[in-house]
CSV table of C-alpha atoms in Angstrom, one decimal:
chain,number,residue,atom,x,y,z
P,1,MET,CA,8.6,3.7,-42.0
P,2,ARG,CA,10.5,0.9,-39.7
P,3,SER,CA,8.0,-1.3,-38.5
P,4,CYS,CA,8.6,-3.0,-34.9
P,5,GLU,CA,7.7,-6.3,-36.2
P,6,PHE,CA,10.3,-6.6,-38.8
P,7,GLU,CA,13.5,-4.7,-36.8
P,8,ARG,CA,13.0,-6.7,-34.1
P,9,ALA,CA,13.4,-9.9,-36.8
P,10,GLU,CA,16.8,-8.0,-37.4
P,11,ILE,CA,17.5,-7.5,-33.8
P,12,GLU,CA,16.9,-11.4,-33.2
P,13,MET,CA,18.7,-12.4,-36.5
P,14,GLY,CA,21.7,-10.1,-36.4
P,15,ILE,CA,21.5,-7.9,-38.7
P,16,SER,CA,20.5,-4.8,-37.0
P,17,ASN,CA,22.4,-2.8,-34.7
P,18,PRO,CA,19.5,-1.5,-31.9
P,19,SER,CA,22.1,1.4,-31.1
P,20,THR,CA,21.5,2.7,-34.6
P,21,SER,CA,17.9,1.1,-35.7
P,22,VAL,CA,14.6,3.0,-33.7
P,23,CYS,CA,11.4,2.1,-34.5
P,24,SER,CA,9.3,4.3,-35.4
P,25,ASP,CA,6.1,3.3,-35.3
P,26,TYR,CA,4.0,3.3,-31.8
P,27,SER,CA,0.7,3.5,-34.0
P,28,THR,CA,-0.5,0.3,-31.8
P,29,PRO,CA,-0.4,-1.0,-29.2
P,30,GLU,CA,2.2,-4.4,-30.4
P,31,ALA,CA,4.3,-2.3,-32.5
P,32,ILE,CA,4.8,-0.5,-28.9
P,33,ALA,CA,5.1,-3.7,-27.2
P,34,SER,CA,7.5,-5.5,-29.9
P,35,ARG,CA,9.9,-2.6,-29.3
P,36,ALA,CA,9.7,-2.8,-25.7
P,37,SER,CA,10.1,-6.3,-25.5
P,38,VAL,CA,14.2,-5.1,-26.4
P,39,LEU,CA,14.2,-4.1,-22.8
P,40,GLU,CA,14.2,-7.3,-21.0
P,41,GLY,CA,17.8,-8.4,-20.2
P,42,LYS,CA,19.3,-4.9,-20.4
P,43,THR,CA,20.7,-2.4,-18.0
P,44,PHE,CA,20.3,0.9,-18.0
P,45,GLN,CA,24.0,1.9,-19.0
P,46,ASP,CA,23.1,-0.1,-22.2
P,47,ILE,CA,19.8,2.7,-23.3
P,48,LEU,CA,22.5,5.2,-23.4
P,49,ASP,CA,25.0,3.1,-25.8
P,50,MET,CA,22.5,2.5,-27.4
P,51,GLY,CA,23.0,6.3,-28.8
P,52,VAL,CA,19.2,7.2,-28.7
P,53,TYR,CA,18.0,11.1,-28.9
P,54,PRO,CA,14.7,13.1,-29.3
P,55,PRO,CA,14.2,14.4,-33.2
P,56,ASP,CA,15.0,17.5,-31.1
P,57,GLY,CA,18.0,16.8,-28.5
P,58,ALA,CA,18.0,15.5,-24.9
P,59,THR,CA,18.2,17.8,-22.3
P,60,ARG,CA,19.6,15.6,-19.7
P,61,ASP,CA,22.4,14.8,-18.3
P,62,TYR,CA,21.3,11.5,-18.5
P,63,ASP,CA,25.1,10.4,-18.8
P,64,ASN,CA,26.4,12.4,-15.0
P,65,ARG,CA,25.8,10.2,-12.4
P,66,GLN,CA,24.4,12.7,-10.5
P,67,TYR,CA,20.9,13.6,-12.8
P,68,LYS,CA,18.0,12.9,-9.8
P,69,GLY,CA,15.3,12.5,-12.3
P,70,GLY,CA,13.5,8.8,-13.0
P,71,MET,CA,14.8,6.3,-15.0
P,72,GLY,CA,11.4,6.3,-16.8
P,73,THR,CA,11.6,10.0,-19.0
P,74,LEU,CA,15.4,7.8,-19.8
P,75,VAL,CA,13.7,5.4,-20.9
P,76,GLU,CA,10.8,7.7,-23.1
P,77,GLU,CA,14.1,9.9,-24.8
P,78,ARG,CA,17.1,7.0,-25.0
P,79,PHE,CA,15.4,4.2,-25.6
P,80,PHE,CA,11.1,5.4,-27.4
P,81,GLY,CA,13.2,8.7,-29.2
P,82,TYR,CA,10.7,10.7,-27.1
P,83,LYS,CA,10.3,13.7,-26.0
P,84,ALA,CA,9.3,13.3,-22.4
P,85,ASN,CA,6.0,15.5,-21.3
P,86,SER,CA,3.5,16.0,-19.1
P,87,GLU,CA,0.7,16.3,-21.7
P,88,HIS,CA,-2.3,14.9,-20.4
P,89,ASP,CA,-3.0,12.1,-23.1
P,90,ALA,CA,-0.7,8.7,-23.4
P,91,ASP,CA,2.2,8.7,-24.1
P,92,PHE,CA,1.0,7.1,-27.3
P,93,PRO,CA,-1.6,8.7,-27.7
P,94,GLU,CA,-2.3,6.3,-31.6
P,95,ALA,CA,-1.8,4.0,-29.7
P,96,GLY,CA,-3.2,4.2,-25.9
P,97,VAL,CA,-0.7,3.7,-24.2
P,98,GLU,CA,1.2,5.3,-21.5
P,99,LEU,CA,4.4,4.4,-20.5
P,100,LYS,CA,5.3,2.8,-17.5
P,101,VAL,CA,8.6,2.4,-16.0
P,102,SER,CA,9.0,1.1,-11.7
P,103,CYS,CA,10.8,-1.2,-10.1
P,104,PHE,CA,10.7,-4.7,-7.7
P,105,ASP,CA,12.7,-5.4,-4.8
P,106,LYS,CA,14.1,-9.0,-3.9
P,107,LYS,CA,13.5,-9.4,0.2
P,108,LYS,CA,15.2,-11.0,2.5
P,109,ASN,CA,13.5,-15.0,1.8
P,110,GLY,CA,14.2,-14.2,-1.4
P,111,ASP,CA,10.5,-13.5,-2.5
P,112,TYR,CA,10.1,-10.1,-4.9
P,113,SER,CA,7.6,-7.3,-4.6
P,114,ALA,CA,6.9,-4.1,-6.9
P,115,GLY,CA,9.1,-1.4,-4.8
P,116,GLU,CA,6.2,1.1,-5.1
P,117,ARG,CA,2.9,2.8,-6.1
P,118,LEU,CA,2.4,3.3,-9.4
P,119,VAL,CA,1.3,7.1,-9.6
P,120,VAL,CA,-0.2,7.7,-12.9
P,121,SER,CA,-2.0,12.3,-13.0
P,122,MET,CA,-1.3,14.8,-10.4
P,123,ILE,CA,-5.5,15.3,-9.2
P,124,PRO,CA,-7.1,18.6,-9.7
P,125,TYR,CA,-6.0,21.6,-7.5
P,126,ASP,CA,-6.1,24.5,-9.1
P,127,GLU,CA,-9.2,23.6,-11.9
P,128,PRO,CA,-11.8,21.4,-12.2
P,129,ILE,CA,-12.1,17.2,-11.6
P,130,GLN,CA,-14.0,15.4,-13.7
P,131,SER,CA,-16.6,13.2,-12.0
P,132,GLU,CA,-16.3,10.4,-13.9
P,133,PHE,CA,-13.0,8.7,-14.8
P,134,ASP,CA,-13.6,7.4,-18.4
P,135,ASP,CA,-13.9,11.5,-19.4
P,136,ALA,CA,-11.2,12.0,-16.7
P,137,VAL,CA,-7.1,12.4,-17.6
P,138,VAL,CA,-6.0,9.5,-15.8
P,139,ALA,CA,-8.2,7.1,-17.4
P,140,ARG,CA,-6.4,7.1,-20.6
P,141,LYS,CA,-2.8,7.2,-18.3
P,142,CYS,CA,-4.0,3.8,-17.7
P,143,LYS,CA,-5.6,1.3,-19.3
P,144,ARG,CA,-3.3,0.3,-21.3
P,145,MET,CA,-0.3,0.4,-20.1
P,146,MET,CA,3.4,0.3,-21.7
P,147,LEU,CA,5.4,-1.6,-18.1
P,148,VAL,CA,8.6,-1.4,-18.2
P,149,TYR,CA,9.9,-2.6,-14.6
P,150,TYR,CA,13.9,-3.3,-13.1
P,151,HIS,CA,15.1,-4.8,-10.2
P,152,ARG,CA,16.2,-2.2,-8.0
P,153,ASP,CA,19.8,-3.1,-6.5
P,154,LYS,CA,20.7,-0.4,-3.9
P,155,ALA,CA,23.9,-2.0,-3.8
P,156,ILE,CA,25.7,-1.7,-7.4
P,157,ASP,CA,25.5,1.2,-9.4
P,158,PRO,CA,22.1,2.2,-10.5
P,159,TYR,CA,22.5,2.4,-14.4
P,160,GLN,CA,23.6,-1.2,-14.3
P,161,GLN,CA,20.3,-2.6,-12.5
P,162,GLN,CA,18.8,-4.9,-15.4
P,163,ILE,CA,15.3,-4.2,-17.4
P,164,ARG,CA,13.7,-7.8,-16.3
P,165,TYR,CA,10.1,-7.0,-17.9
P,166,ALA,CA,8.1,-5.6,-20.4
P,167,LYS,CA,5.3,-5.8,-21.2
P,168,LEU,CA,2.0,-4.8,-22.1
P,169,PHE,CA,-0.8,-4.7,-19.5
P,170,GLU,CA,-4.8,-3.6,-19.4
P,171,ILE,CA,-6.3,-3.7,-16.6
P,172,PRO,CA,-8.9,-6.4,-16.6
P,173,GLU,CA,-13.3,-5.0,-17.2
P,174,ASN,CA,-13.6,-5.5,-12.7
P,175,ASP,CA,-11.0,-4.0,-11.7
P,176,LEU,CA,-12.0,-1.4,-13.7
P,177,LYS,CA,-15.5,-1.7,-12.3
P,178,ILE,CA,-13.7,-1.2,-8.9
P,179,ILE,CA,-11.0,1.6,-10.0
P,180,ARG,CA,-14.2,3.9,-11.3
P,181,ASP,CA,-15.7,3.7,-8.2
P,182,ASP,CA,-12.5,4.7,-7.0
P,183,TYR,CA,-12.7,7.2,-8.4
P,184,ARG,CA,-15.5,8.1,-8.1
P,185,LYS,CA,-14.9,8.6,-4.9
P,186,ILE,CA,-11.9,10.6,-4.8
P,187,ALA,CA,-13.5,12.7,-6.8
P,188,SER,CA,-16.6,13.5,-5.1
P,189,LEU,CA,-14.3,14.9,-2.0
P,190,VAL,CA,-12.5,17.4,-4.2
P,191,GLN,CA,-15.4,19.0,-5.3
P,192,GLU,CA,-17.9,19.2,-1.8
P,193,GLY,CA,-13.9,21.6,-0.6
P,194,LYS,CA,-13.2,18.2,1.4
P,195,ALA,CA,-9.1,17.1,-0.3
P,196,ASP,CA,-7.8,18.0,3.2
P,197,ARG,CA,-9.9,14.2,3.8
P,198,LEU,CA,-8.5,12.1,1.6
P,199,SER,CA,-5.7,9.9,2.3
P,200,GLU,CA,-4.5,6.7,0.3
P,201,SER,CA,-6.6,4.4,2.6
P,202,LEU,CA,-9.8,5.3,1.9
P,203,THR,CA,-10.0,3.5,-1.9
P,204,VAL,CA,-9.7,-0.2,-3.3
P,205,TYR,CA,-7.2,-0.1,-5.5
P,206,LEU,CA,-6.5,3.2,-7.1
P,207,GLY,CA,-5.5,6.1,-4.0
P,208,ALA,CA,-4.7,8.8,-3.7
P,209,CYS,CA,-1.2,9.9,-2.9
P,210,THR,CA,0.4,12.6,-1.5
P,211,LYS,CA,2.7,14.4,-4.2
P,212,GLY,CA,4.8,17.0,-3.0
P,213,PRO,CA,9.1,17.7,-2.7
P,214,THR,CA,8.2,18.7,1.4
P,215,ALA,CA,5.2,19.4,3.9
P,216,ALA,CA,5.6,23.1,3.1
P,217,LYS,CA,4.6,23.5,0.3
P,218,SER,CA,2.1,20.3,-0.7
P,219,TRP,CA,-0.3,21.9,1.1
P,220,VAL,CA,-2.6,24.2,-1.6
P,221,ASP,CA,-5.2,26.1,-2.2
P,222,GLN,CA,-8.6,23.7,-3.4
P,223,TYR,CA,-10.4,24.9,-6.4
P,224,TYR,CA,-13.4,23.9,-4.3
P,225,ALA,CA,-13.0,25.0,-1.0
P,226,PRO,CA,-12.1,29.3,-1.4
P,227,GLY,CA,-10.4,30.5,1.1
P,228,GLY,CA,-11.6,26.7,3.2
P,229,PRO,CA,-8.5,25.0,4.5
P,230,LYS,CA,-6.0,23.8,2.6
P,231,ALA,CA,-5.0,20.1,0.5
P,232,ASN,CA,-2.2,18.3,0.0
P,233,LYS,CA,-0.9,18.4,-3.0
P,234,ARG,CA,-1.8,14.4,-4.4
P,235,ALA,CA,-1.7,12.3,-7.5
P,236,PHE,CA,-3.6,8.9,-8.5
P,237,CYS,CA,-1.8,6.0,-8.3
P,238,LEU,CA,-2.0,2.0,-8.4
P,239,LYS,CA,-1.7,0.9,-5.1
P,240,ARG,CA,1.0,-0.8,-4.1
P,241,GLN,CA,-0.5,-4.3,-3.6
P,242,TYR,CA,-2.5,-4.0,-6.0
P,243,MET,CA,0.9,-3.2,-8.5
P,244,ASP,CA,2.3,-6.5,-6.1
P,245,TYR,CA,-0.1,-8.2,-7.9
P,246,VAL,CA,0.1,-7.3,-11.0
P,247,LEU,CA,4.0,-8.3,-11.2
P,248,HIS,CA,3.7,-11.7,-10.0
P,249,HIS,CA,0.8,-12.6,-11.9
P,250,TYR,CA,1.1,-11.0,-15.2
P,251,LEU,CA,4.4,-9.9,-16.0
P,252,MET,CA,5.6,-13.4,-13.3
P,253,ASN,CA,3.2,-15.3,-15.2
P,254,GLU,CA,2.5,-16.3,-12.3
P,255,SER,CA,-0.8,-19.2,-11.2
P,256,GLU,CA,-3.5,-17.6,-9.1
P,257,ASP,CA,-4.4,-19.4,-5.9
P,258,LEU,CA,-6.4,-16.9,-4.3
P,259,ASP,CA,-10.1,-17.1,-4.0
P,260,CYS,CA,-12.1,-13.5,-5.5
P,261,ILE,CA,-14.6,-12.7,-3.7
P,262,ILE,CA,-16.7,-11.5,-6.2
P,263,LYS,CA,-17.4,-14.2,-8.5
P,264,GLY,CA,-17.1,-14.4,-12.3
P,265,ASP,CA,-18.9,-10.6,-13.2
P,266,ALA,CA,-18.2,-7.2,-10.6
P,267,PRO,CA,-21.9,-6.4,-9.5
P,268,ALA,CA,-23.0,-3.8,-11.7
P,269,THR,CA,-24.8,-1.7,-9.6
P,270,GLN,CA,-23.8,-2.0,-5.8
P,271,THR,CA,-19.6,-1.0,-5.1
P,272,PHE,CA,-17.2,-3.9,-4.2
P,273,GLU,CA,-17.4,-2.7,-0.4
P,274,ASP,CA,-21.8,-2.4,-0.9
P,275,TYR,CA,-21.0,-5.9,-2.0
P,276,VAL,CA,-18.9,-7.3,-0.1
P,277,LEU,CA,-21.4,-6.2,3.5
P,278,SER,CA,-24.3,-7.8,1.7
P,279,LEU,CA,-23.1,-11.0,2.6
P,280,ILE,CA,-21.9,-10.9,5.9
P,281,LYS,CA,-25.0,-8.5,7.1
P,282,PRO,CA,-26.9,-11.9,6.4
P,283,HIS,CA,-25.7,-13.8,9.1
P,284,PHE,CA,-26.1,-10.7,11.3
P,285,GLY,CA,-27.3,-11.9,15.1
P,286,LYS,CA,-25.5,-15.4,14.9
P,287,THR,CA,-23.6,-16.4,16.7
P,288,ASP,CA,-19.5,-17.9,15.9
P,289,ARG,CA,-21.3,-21.6,17.0
P,290,GLU,CA,-23.9,-22.1,15.5
P,291,LEU,CA,-21.3,-20.7,12.3
P,292,CYS,CA,-19.5,-22.2,12.1
P,293,GLU,CA,-21.8,-25.7,12.2
P,294,GLU,CA,-23.1,-23.6,8.7
P,295,PHE,CA,-19.8,-24.0,7.3
P,296,GLY,CA,-18.7,-27.4,8.1
P,297,LEU,CA,-16.1,-26.3,11.4
P,298,GLU,CA,-14.7,-27.7,14.3
P,299,TYR,CA,-15.6,-25.4,16.7
P,300,LYS,CA,-13.1,-23.1,19.0
P,301,GLY,CA,-14.5,-20.5,20.1
P,302,ASN,CA,-11.3,-17.8,20.0
P,303,LYS,CA,-9.8,-14.9,17.8
P,304,ARG,CA,-8.6,-17.2,15.2
P,305,GLN,CA,-11.6,-19.1,14.4
P,306,TRP,CA,-13.5,-15.5,14.0
P,307,SER,CA,-11.6,-15.1,10.7
P,308,SER,CA,-12.0,-18.2,9.5
P,309,LEU,CA,-15.5,-17.1,9.3
P,310,SER,CA,-15.0,-13.9,8.2
P,311,TYR,CA,-13.6,-15.7,4.9
P,312,ALA,CA,-16.4,-18.0,5.0
P,313,MET,CA,-18.9,-16.4,4.8
P,314,LEU,CA,-17.8,-14.4,2.2
P,315,GLY,CA,-16.8,-17.7,0.5
P,316,VAL,CA,-13.7,-18.5,0.6
P,317,ARG,CA,-11.4,-20.3,1.4
P,318,GLY,CA,-8.8,-20.2,3.6
P,319,GLU,CA,-7.9,-16.6,5.3
P,320,LYS,CA,-6.6,-14.5,2.4
P,321,ALA,CA,-8.7,-13.2,-0.6
P,322,GLN,CA,-7.8,-12.7,-3.6
P,323,GLU,CA,-9.7,-8.3,-3.8
P,324,PHE,CA,-8.2,-8.1,-0.5
P,325,GLU,CA,-4.7,-8.1,-0.9
P,326,LYS,CA,-4.4,-6.3,-4.3
P,327,ALA,CA,-6.3,-3.7,-1.4
P,328,ASN,CA,-4.2,-3.7,1.1
P,329,ILE,CA,-7.7,-4.3,3.1
P,330,SER,CA,-6.9,-6.0,6.1
P,331,VAL,CA,-9.4,-8.4,8.3
P,332,ARG,CA,-9.5,-7.6,11.9
P,333,THR,CA,-12.4,-8.7,14.2
P,334,VAL,CA,-13.5,-7.3,17.3
P,335,ARG,CA,-15.3,-8.1,20.3
P,336,LEU,CA,-17.3,-6.6,22.4
P,337,GLU,CA,-17.2,-7.0,25.5
P,338,THR,CA,-21.4,-7.6,27.4
P,339,ARG,CA,-21.5,-4.5,28.7
P,340,GLY,CA,-19.4,-2.6,25.8
P,341,GLY,CA,-16.3,-2.4,25.4
P,342,ILE,CA,-13.6,-3.7,24.0
P,343,LYS,CA,-10.8,-5.8,26.2
P,344,GLU,CA,-8.0,-5.8,23.3
P,345,ASN,CA,-6.2,-3.6,20.8
P,346,LEU,CA,-5.2,-2.9,17.8
P,347,SER,CA,-1.6,-4.0,16.9
P,348,LEU,CA,0.0,-2.6,14.1
P,349,ASP,CA,3.5,-4.5,13.2
P,350,THR,CA,6.7,-4.6,15.7
P,351,PHE,CA,9.6,-1.5,14.5
P,352,LYS,CA,12.8,-1.6,15.0
P,353,PHE,CA,14.4,1.0,17.6
P,354,LEU,CA,17.4,1.7,15.2
P,355,ASP,CA,15.4,1.7,12.0
P,356,LEU,CA,12.4,4.9,14.0
P,357,VAL,CA,15.4,7.2,14.9
P,358,GLU,CA,16.3,7.0,11.2
P,359,GLU,CA,12.4,8.1,10.1
P,360,ASP,CA,11.2,10.6,9.5
P,361,TRP,CA,7.3,11.2,9.3
P,362,GLU,CA,6.3,10.8,6.8
P,363,GLY,CA,8.2,8.4,5.4
P,364,SER,CA,7.7,6.4,8.2
P,365,SER,CA,6.7,2.2,8.3
P,366,LEU,CA,3.7,3.6,11.1
P,367,PHE,CA,2.4,6.8,8.6
P,368,GLU,CA,2.6,4.2,5.7
P,369,TYR,CA,0.3,1.1,7.3
P,370,LEU,CA,-2.1,3.1,8.0
P,371,GLU,CA,-1.6,6.4,5.2
P,372,GLN,CA,-2.1,3.0,2.4
P,373,THR,CA,-4.3,0.8,4.3
P,374,ARG,CA,-7.7,-0.2,4.9
P,375,PHE,CA,-8.9,-2.1,7.7
P,376,PHE,CA,-12.1,-4.3,7.1
P,377,PHE,CA,-13.6,-5.0,10.2
P,378,VAL,CA,-16.0,-8.1,11.8
P,379,VAL,CA,-17.8,-7.3,15.0
P,380,PHE,CA,-19.3,-10.0,17.5
P,381,ARG,CA,-19.8,-9.0,20.8
P,382,LYS,CA,-19.8,-11.7,23.7
P,383,GLU,CA,-22.5,-12.9,25.0
P,384,ASP,CA,-23.6,-16.4,27.2
P,385,GLY,CA,-20.1,-18.3,27.2
P,386,CYS,CA,-19.9,-17.7,22.9
P,387,ALA,CA,-19.1,-14.6,20.6
P,388,ARG,CA,-22.5,-13.3,18.7
P,389,LEU,CA,-22.0,-11.8,15.2
P,390,GLU,CA,-23.1,-8.2,15.3
P,391,ASP,CA,-21.4,-6.3,12.7
P,392,ALA,CA,-19.0,-6.0,9.3
P,393,LEU,CA,-18.0,-2.4,8.5
P,394,PHE,CA,-15.0,-0.6,6.1
P,395,TRP,CA,-12.6,1.6,7.9
P,396,SER,CA,-9.2,4.0,7.2
P,397,MET,CA,-8.0,5.9,10.0
P,398,PRO,CA,-9.0,9.4,9.8
P,399,THR,CA,-5.9,12.4,8.5
P,400,MET,CA,-6.8,14.6,11.8
P,401,ASP,CA,-6.0,11.6,13.6
P,402,LEU,CA,-3.1,9.9,11.7
P,403,ASP,CA,-1.4,13.4,11.3
P,404,GLY,CA,-2.8,14.3,15.4
P,405,PRO,CA,-2.1,12.1,18.5
P,406,VAL,CA,-1.4,8.8,15.9
P,407,HIS,CA,2.2,11.4,15.0
P,408,ASP,CA,2.8,12.7,18.4
P,409,CYS,CA,2.5,9.2,19.8
P,410,TRP,CA,5.2,8.8,17.0
P,411,GLN,CA,7.6,11.5,17.9
P,412,ALA,CA,7.2,10.6,21.4
P,413,THR,CA,8.4,7.3,21.3
P,414,LYS,CA,11.5,8.8,18.5
P,415,LYS,CA,12.6,11.1,21.4
P,416,VAL,CA,11.7,8.4,23.8
P,417,VAL,CA,15.0,6.4,22.4
P,418,GLU,CA,16.5,9.0,20.8
P,419,GLU,CA,17.9,9.7,24.4
P,420,GLY,CA,17.7,6.4,25.9
P,421,VAL,CA,15.0,4.7,27.3
P,422,CYS,CA,14.2,4.4,30.9
P,423,LEU,CA,14.6,0.4,32.2
P,424,ASP,CA,13.3,0.1,35.1
P,425,VAL,CA,13.6,-3.2,36.9
P,426,THR,CA,12.2,-4.7,40.1
P,427,ARG,CA,11.8,-8.2,41.4
P,428,GLN,CA,8.4,-9.9,42.1
P,429,ARG,CA,7.3,-11.2,45.6
P,430,ASP,CA,7.5,-14.7,43.5
P,431,GLY,CA,11.2,-13.9,41.9
P,432,SER,CA,10.2,-12.2,38.5
P,433,ILE,CA,11.4,-9.7,37.4
P,434,ARG,CA,9.5,-6.5,36.2
P,435,VAL,CA,10.6,-3.8,33.3
P,436,LYS,CA,9.0,-0.6,32.9
P,437,ASN,CA,9.9,1.8,31.1
P,438,ASN,CA,8.4,5.1,29.5
P,439,LEU,CA,7.3,4.6,26.7
P,440,PRO,CA,4.2,6.3,25.5
P,441,GLY,CA,1.2,4.5,27.5
P,442,ALA,CA,-2.8,4.4,25.8
P,443,GLU,CA,-3.1,7.1,28.9
P,444,ASP,CA,-0.6,9.3,26.8
P,445,ASN,CA,-2.7,9.3,23.6
P,446,ALA,CA,-6.3,9.1,23.1
P,447,VAL,CA,-5.4,7.0,20.0
P,448,ALA,CA,-1.9,4.9,19.4
P,449,HIS,CA,0.4,3.7,22.3
P,450,VAL,CA,3.3,1.7,22.5
P,451,ARG,CA,4.5,-1.6,23.8
P,452,PRO,CA,5.7,-5.1,23.6
P,453,HIS,CA,4.3,-7.3,20.6
P,454,ALA,CA,6.4,-10.4,21.3
P,455,THR,CA,4.9,-13.2,24.2
P,456,LYS,CA,8.3,-13.1,25.9
P,457,SER,CA,10.7,-10.6,27.2
P,458,ALA,CA,13.8,-9.8,26.7
P,459,TYR,CA,17.1,-7.8,27.1
P,460,ARG,CA,20.2,-6.5,27.8
P,461,PHE,CA,21.5,-4.0,29.5
P,462,ALA,CA,24.4,-1.8,30.1
P,463,ASP,CA,25.8,-4.4,32.3
P,464,GLY,CA,25.8,-6.9,29.1
P,465,THR,CA,23.3,-9.4,32.0
P,466,GLU,CA,20.5,-10.4,29.7
P,467,LEU,CA,17.2,-11.2,30.4
P,468,GLY,CA,15.3,-14.3,28.1
P,469,ASP,CA,16.4,-15.0,25.1
P,470,VAL,CA,17.0,-11.6,23.3
P,471,GLU,CA,18.3,-13.0,20.1
P,472,ARG,CA,14.8,-14.3,19.3
P,473,ASP,CA,12.6,-11.9,21.0
P,474,ALA,CA,14.6,-8.1,21.3
P,475,TYR,CA,16.4,-5.6,18.9
P,476,PRO,CA,18.9,-3.1,19.8
P,477,LEU,CA,18.8,0.2,20.8
P,478,PRO,CA,20.9,3.2,19.4
P,479,ASP,CA,23.4,3.0,23.0
P,480,GLY,CA,23.3,-0.6,21.8
P,481,ARG,CA,21.4,-2.2,25.0
P,482,MET,CA,19.0,-4.9,23.7
P,483,MET,CA,15.3,-4.8,24.5
P,484,THR,CA,11.6,-6.2,24.3
P,485,ARG,CA,9.9,-6.4,20.8
P,486,GLN,CA,7.7,-3.4,21.1
P,487,SER,CA,4.6,-2.7,18.3
P,488,PHE,CA,2.5,1.1,17.5
P,489,TRP,CA,-0.8,-0.1,19.0
P,490,LEU,CA,-4.5,1.5,19.1
P,491,ASN,CA,-6.5,2.3,21.7
P,492,ASN,CA,-8.8,0.0,22.7
P,493,SER,CA,-11.1,2.5,23.2
P,494,TYR,CA,-10.7,4.2,20.1
P,495,ILE,CA,-11.2,1.4,18.4
P,496,TYR,CA,-15.1,0.7,20.4
P,497,LYS,CA,-16.0,3.9,18.9
P,498,VAL,CA,-14.8,3.5,16.0
P,499,VAL,CA,-16.8,0.1,15.6
P,500,LYS,CA,-19.6,1.8,17.1
P,501,THR,CA,-20.2,5.4,14.7
P,502,ASP,CA,-22.0,4.4,11.9
P,503,GLU,CA,-19.2,5.3,9.4
P,504,SER,CA,-22.2,7.3,7.4
P,505,ASP,CA,-21.1,10.2,9.8
P,506,ALA,CA,-17.4,9.7,9.2
P,507,VAL,CA,-16.1,11.2,6.2
P,508,ASP,CA,-12.6,9.6,6.6
P,509,SER,CA,-14.1,6.1,7.5
């Protein structure tokens, strides 16, 4: 049996031809990593040109440009030389290593980001599920992984995309503690017959992502709730934001510049979220002025400062925490009015009209954001010219709200944009111009609405006349007009109900 180390040395010295030399020693993580290092700098076509096949031959027509399979399967069969399968064990069981091939993208600003979440294994829907992470299939497939990352470039032939990184990755113990808690949360809902209430945003690092070829085919009966509501097929995954962190700090070796909330070892008896709340709760009842004095900040009494105070209470400098970035947790401060209610709506990202009309619901940016994002609300109440800290909670949008009212708002918005937005222009008494539109407003939906995101209005009308700075503050409509940038917003009345409802009463929170 040839050793990977010996083969690697031969390749580097130019003695051995990698197209015919196949490593068969996959008994240790180090041997697998040595073999995989050959991949760095190679394209998928280079792999095919090596002429490697599984012992019983490859059945997939990889050389056919119509091949729709994953590049991970190509690497398994045509580089490592073993038959791709769906076994419950790791790809290299003797070494306890799972092979995962994924991609990263280059953004317009030149930065890189993980292209997708890392799907690990299916969540059982027709058989019992293990109660503990370490006993489950997902643990065997993600604790130690051989990560192969290629640069996804949609402008070139997929087979010419280049593999940039091939490294062994073991999930750090502090992250595993959080992942175990995530698993228990998912498994508990499944065992309670509530798999239909799962969403990727319910957990921190280990998510429950949708998995199915079509919406109709992906809904199945629940093993633990026979005759009950169907549930969407889902898989355990490491969230895209977690894999983005892995890309930058483990594969690209970038230095760590974010503070951790957990200093040292993770708390043994608390979940991550309980630990975060334990840091905030001692400050309940303090005003923002008192908190500024406590943490040495100049008092400004505005929303931006409340966000800074939220991180300060967590022991984090600045307004980013490593765990929140890895988990896609969005910190939002909410101020209740003295007599109840919330004045401000909660803004989401802007959307482009031309992108909206090309989307389907489950592929839309709105669905993906709310399906994957967990919110951490820090609640203040207006009081005598300042704001007093009243509460803090983690929250994810319930699936019934996402697939119900939010979907309706998105669909109504898409319909209006497709058919042509009605712009009603009127001149006010002071000479200013006001433009009304027929996009869904807060009065049309109990959860979400559309309104401008830009601070100033900007339009280009059908006759070519312009109002405001259209290049800075407007996006094009399908009919050629330009309209002020818009965002989806969550209604203030809806957010008020969220922050005034105890989380223990809301399974989806």
